[in-house]
Amino acid sequence: MSHTKKHKDKLLARVRRLKGQIEAVERSLESDASCGEVLNLVASIRGAVTGLTGELIEDHIREHVSNPQSDPDQARAHAATELIDAIRTYLK
């Protein structure tokens, strides 16, 4: 079973929160909110998308490349851990 199917409810909840954040930007623009307020809303969306992207990539590595907790090949497990750490750092 794919990792997106295993975590479907959690992922959909995150997407729905993103949808709400985007709708908040729309409402703030429609109500002539200050540019600072709009920028803060957009920054929060960017952070949420980045978090979702990181989670999907990490789950993909663990499911389809190597799960460091269970891979019998220690070198591959170590490389997967390094890749996950690098992606987490890059997406901060």
Short mmCIF file of N, CA, C and O in Angstrom, two decimals, residues 20-70:
data_model
loop_
_atom_site.label_atom_id
_atom_site.label_comp_id
_atom_site.label_asym_id
_atom_site.label_seq_id
_atom_site.Cartn_x
_atom_site.Cartn_y
_atom_site.Cartn_z
N GLY A 20 -8.09 26.40 3.51
CA GLY A 20 -8.61 27.44 4.40
C GLY A 20 -7.69 28.66 4.44
O GLY A 20 -8.16 29.80 4.46
N GLN A 21 -6.38 28.41 4.43
CA GLN A 21 -5.44 29.52 4.44
C GLN A 21 -5.53 30.32 3.14
O GLN A 21 -5.47 31.55 3.16
N ILE A 22 -5.67 29.64 2.03
CA ILE A 22 -5.80 30.32 0.74
C ILE A 22 -7.09 31.13 0.70
O ILE A 22 -7.12 32.27 0.22
N GLU A 23 -8.15 30.56 1.24
CA GLU A 23 -9.41 31.30 1.30
C GLU A 23 -9.29 32.53 2.20
O GLU A 23 -9.90 33.56 1.92
N ALA A 24 -8.47 32.45 3.24
CA ALA A 24 -8.24 33.61 4.10
C ALA A 24 -7.53 34.72 3.34
O ALA A 24 -7.83 35.91 3.53
N VAL A 25 -6.58 34.35 2.47
CA VAL A 25 -5.92 35.36 1.64
C VAL A 25 -6.95 36.02 0.72
O VAL A 25 -6.98 37.25 0.57
N GLU A 26 -7.79 35.20 0.12
CA GLU A 26 -8.82 35.74 -0.76
C GLU A 26 -9.73 36.73 -0.01
O GLU A 26 -10.00 37.83 -0.50
N ARG A 27 -10.15 36.33 1.18
CA ARG A 27 -11.02 37.21 1.97
C ARG A 27 -10.30 38.51 2.34
O ARG A 27 -10.89 39.59 2.30
N SER A 28 -9.03 38.40 2.70
CA SER A 28 -8.30 39.60 3.10
C SER A 28 -8.10 40.55 1.92
O SER A 28 -8.17 41.76 2.08
N LEU A 29 -7.88 39.99 0.74
CA LEU A 29 -7.77 40.84 -0.45
C LEU A 29 -9.11 41.49 -0.79
O LEU A 29 -9.16 42.68 -1.15
N GLU A 30 -10.17 40.72 -0.68
CA GLU A 30 -11.50 41.26 -0.97
C GLU A 30 -11.89 42.37 0.01
O GLU A 30 -12.60 43.30 -0.35
N SER A 31 -11.41 42.28 1.24
CA SER A 31 -11.75 43.28 2.25
C SER A 31 -10.71 44.39 2.37
O SER A 31 -10.74 45.18 3.32
N ASP A 32 -9.81 44.46 1.39
CA ASP A 32 -8.77 45.51 1.35
C ASP A 32 -7.90 45.53 2.61
O ASP A 32 -7.58 46.58 3.15
N ALA A 33 -7.51 44.36 3.07
CA ALA A 33 -6.62 44.26 4.22
C ALA A 33 -5.27 44.86 3.87
O ALA A 33 -4.92 45.02 2.70
N SER A 34 -4.51 45.16 4.89
CA SER A 34 -3.18 45.75 4.65
C SER A 34 -2.27 44.74 3.96
O SER A 34 -2.45 43.52 4.10
N CYS A 35 -1.30 45.28 3.24
CA CYS A 35 -0.38 44.37 2.53
C CYS A 35 0.41 43.52 3.53
O CYS A 35 0.72 42.37 3.26
N GLY A 36 0.70 44.06 4.71
CA GLY A 36 1.41 43.28 5.72
C GLY A 36 0.62 42.06 6.16
O GLY A 36 1.17 40.97 6.32
N GLU A 37 -0.68 42.26 6.33
CA GLU A 37 -1.54 41.14 6.72
C GLU A 37 -1.57 40.08 5.62
O GLU A 37 -1.46 38.88 5.91
N VAL A 38 -1.71 40.51 4.39
CA VAL A 38 -1.74 39.57 3.26
C VAL A 38 -0.41 38.83 3.15
O VAL A 38 -0.38 37.61 2.97
N LEU A 39 0.69 39.56 3.30
CA LEU A 39 2.01 38.91 3.23
C LEU A 39 2.18 37.86 4.32
O LEU A 39 2.75 36.79 4.07
N ASN A 40 1.71 38.16 5.52
CA ASN A 40 1.80 37.18 6.61
C ASN A 40 0.98 35.93 6.31
O ASN A 40 1.42 34.81 6.58
N LEU A 41 -0.20 36.13 5.74
CA LEU A 41 -1.03 34.98 5.38
C LEU A 41 -0.34 34.13 4.31
O LEU A 41 -0.32 32.90 4.39
N VAL A 42 0.23 34.80 3.31
CA VAL A 42 0.91 34.07 2.23
C VAL A 42 2.14 33.34 2.77
O VAL A 42 2.43 32.20 2.38
N ALA A 43 2.87 33.98 3.69
CA ALA A 43 4.03 33.32 4.29
C ALA A 43 3.62 32.06 5.05
O ALA A 43 4.33 31.04 5.01
N SER A 44 2.47 32.11 5.71
CA SER A 44 2.02 30.92 6.43
C SER A 44 1.65 29.80 5.46
O SER A 44 1.88 28.63 5.74
N ILE A 45 1.11 30.17 4.31
CA ILE A 45 0.80 29.16 3.28
C ILE A 45 2.08 28.52 2.78
O ILE A 45 2.16 27.30 2.63
N ARG A 46 3.07 29.35 2.52
CA ARG A 46 4.35 28.81 2.04
C ARG A 46 4.93 27.82 3.05
O ARG A 46 5.39 26.74 2.68
N GLY A 47 4.87 28.17 4.33
CA GLY A 47 5.37 27.26 5.36
C GLY A 47 4.60 25.96 5.40
O GLY A 47 5.17 24.88 5.54
N ALA A 48 3.29 26.05 5.24
CA ALA A 48 2.45 24.84 5.26
C ALA A 48 2.73 23.95 4.05
O ALA A 48 2.81 22.73 4.18
N VAL A 49 2.90 24.56 2.89
CA VAL A 49 3.21 23.78 1.67
C VAL A 49 4.59 23.14 1.82
O VAL A 49 4.78 21.96 1.47
N THR A 50 5.53 23.88 2.36
CA THR A 50 6.87 23.33 2.56
C THR A 50 6.83 22.14 3.51
O THR A 50 7.47 21.11 3.28
N GLY A 51 6.06 22.26 4.58
CA GLY A 51 5.92 21.15 5.53
C GLY A 51 5.29 19.93 4.89
O GLY A 51 5.74 18.80 5.10
N LEU A 52 4.25 20.14 4.11
CA LEU A 52 3.59 19.03 3.42
C LEU A 52 4.55 18.38 2.42
O LEU A 52 4.64 17.15 2.34
N THR A 53 5.28 19.20 1.69
CA THR A 53 6.25 18.68 0.71
C THR A 53 7.30 17.83 1.41
O THR A 53 7.62 16.72 0.97
N GLY A 54 7.83 18.33 2.52
CA GLY A 54 8.84 17.57 3.26
C GLY A 54 8.31 16.25 3.76
O GLY A 54 9.00 15.22 3.68
N GLU A 55 7.10 16.26 4.26
CA GLU A 55 6.50 15.01 4.75
C GLU A 55 6.32 14.00 3.62
O GLU A 55 6.62 12.82 3.78
N LEU A 56 5.83 14.48 2.48
CA LEU A 56 5.63 13.57 1.34
C LEU A 56 6.95 12.99 0.84
O LEU A 56 7.04 11.80 0.55
N ILE A 57 7.97 13.83 0.76
CA ILE A 57 9.28 13.35 0.28
C ILE A 57 9.86 12.34 1.27
O ILE A 57 10.35 11.28 0.87
N GLU A 58 9.80 12.67 2.56
CA GLU A 58 10.34 11.75 3.57
C GLU A 58 9.62 10.41 3.53
O GLU A 58 10.24 9.34 3.55
N ASP A 59 8.30 10.44 3.47
CA ASP A 59 7.53 9.20 3.40
C ASP A 59 7.86 8.42 2.13
O ASP A 59 7.93 7.19 2.15
N HIS A 60 8.07 9.14 1.03
CA HIS A 60 8.42 8.47 -0.23
C HIS A 60 9.77 7.75 -0.08
O HIS A 60 9.90 6.59 -0.50
N ILE A 61 10.74 8.40 0.50
CA ILE A 61 12.05 7.78 0.71
C ILE A 61 11.90 6.52 1.57
O ILE A 61 12.40 5.45 1.22
N ARG A 62 11.19 6.66 2.68
CA ARG A 62 11.03 5.53 3.60
C ARG A 62 10.25 4.37 2.98
O ARG A 62 10.52 3.21 3.28
N GLU A 63 9.31 4.66 2.10
CA GLU A 63 8.47 3.63 1.50
C GLU A 63 9.08 3.02 0.24
O GLU A 63 8.99 1.81 0.02
N HIS A 64 9.70 3.83 -0.59
CA HIS A 64 10.11 3.37 -1.92
C HIS A 64 11.62 3.29 -2.14
O HIS A 64 12.04 2.72 -3.14
N VAL A 65 12.39 3.89 -1.24
CA VAL A 65 13.85 3.88 -1.43
C VAL A 65 14.50 3.03 -0.35
O VAL A 65 15.08 1.98 -0.64
N SER A 66 14.41 3.50 0.89
CA SER A 66 14.98 2.76 2.01
C SER A 66 14.40 3.28 3.30
O SER A 66 14.39 4.49 3.53
N ASN A 67 13.93 2.36 4.13
CA ASN A 67 13.48 2.75 5.46
C ASN A 67 14.65 2.51 6.41
O ASN A 67 15.01 1.36 6.67
N PRO A 68 15.25 3.58 6.92
CA PRO A 68 16.45 3.42 7.75
C PRO A 68 16.22 2.54 8.98
O PRO A 68 17.16 1.92 9.47
N GLN A 69 14.99 2.45 9.48
CA GLN A 69 14.74 1.64 10.67
C GLN A 69 14.70 0.14 10.37
O GLN A 69 14.88 -0.67 11.27
N SER A 70 14.46 -0.22 9.11
CA SER A 70 14.29 -1.65 8.84
C SER A 70 15.14 -2.18 7.68
O SER A 70 15.12 -3.38 7.42
#
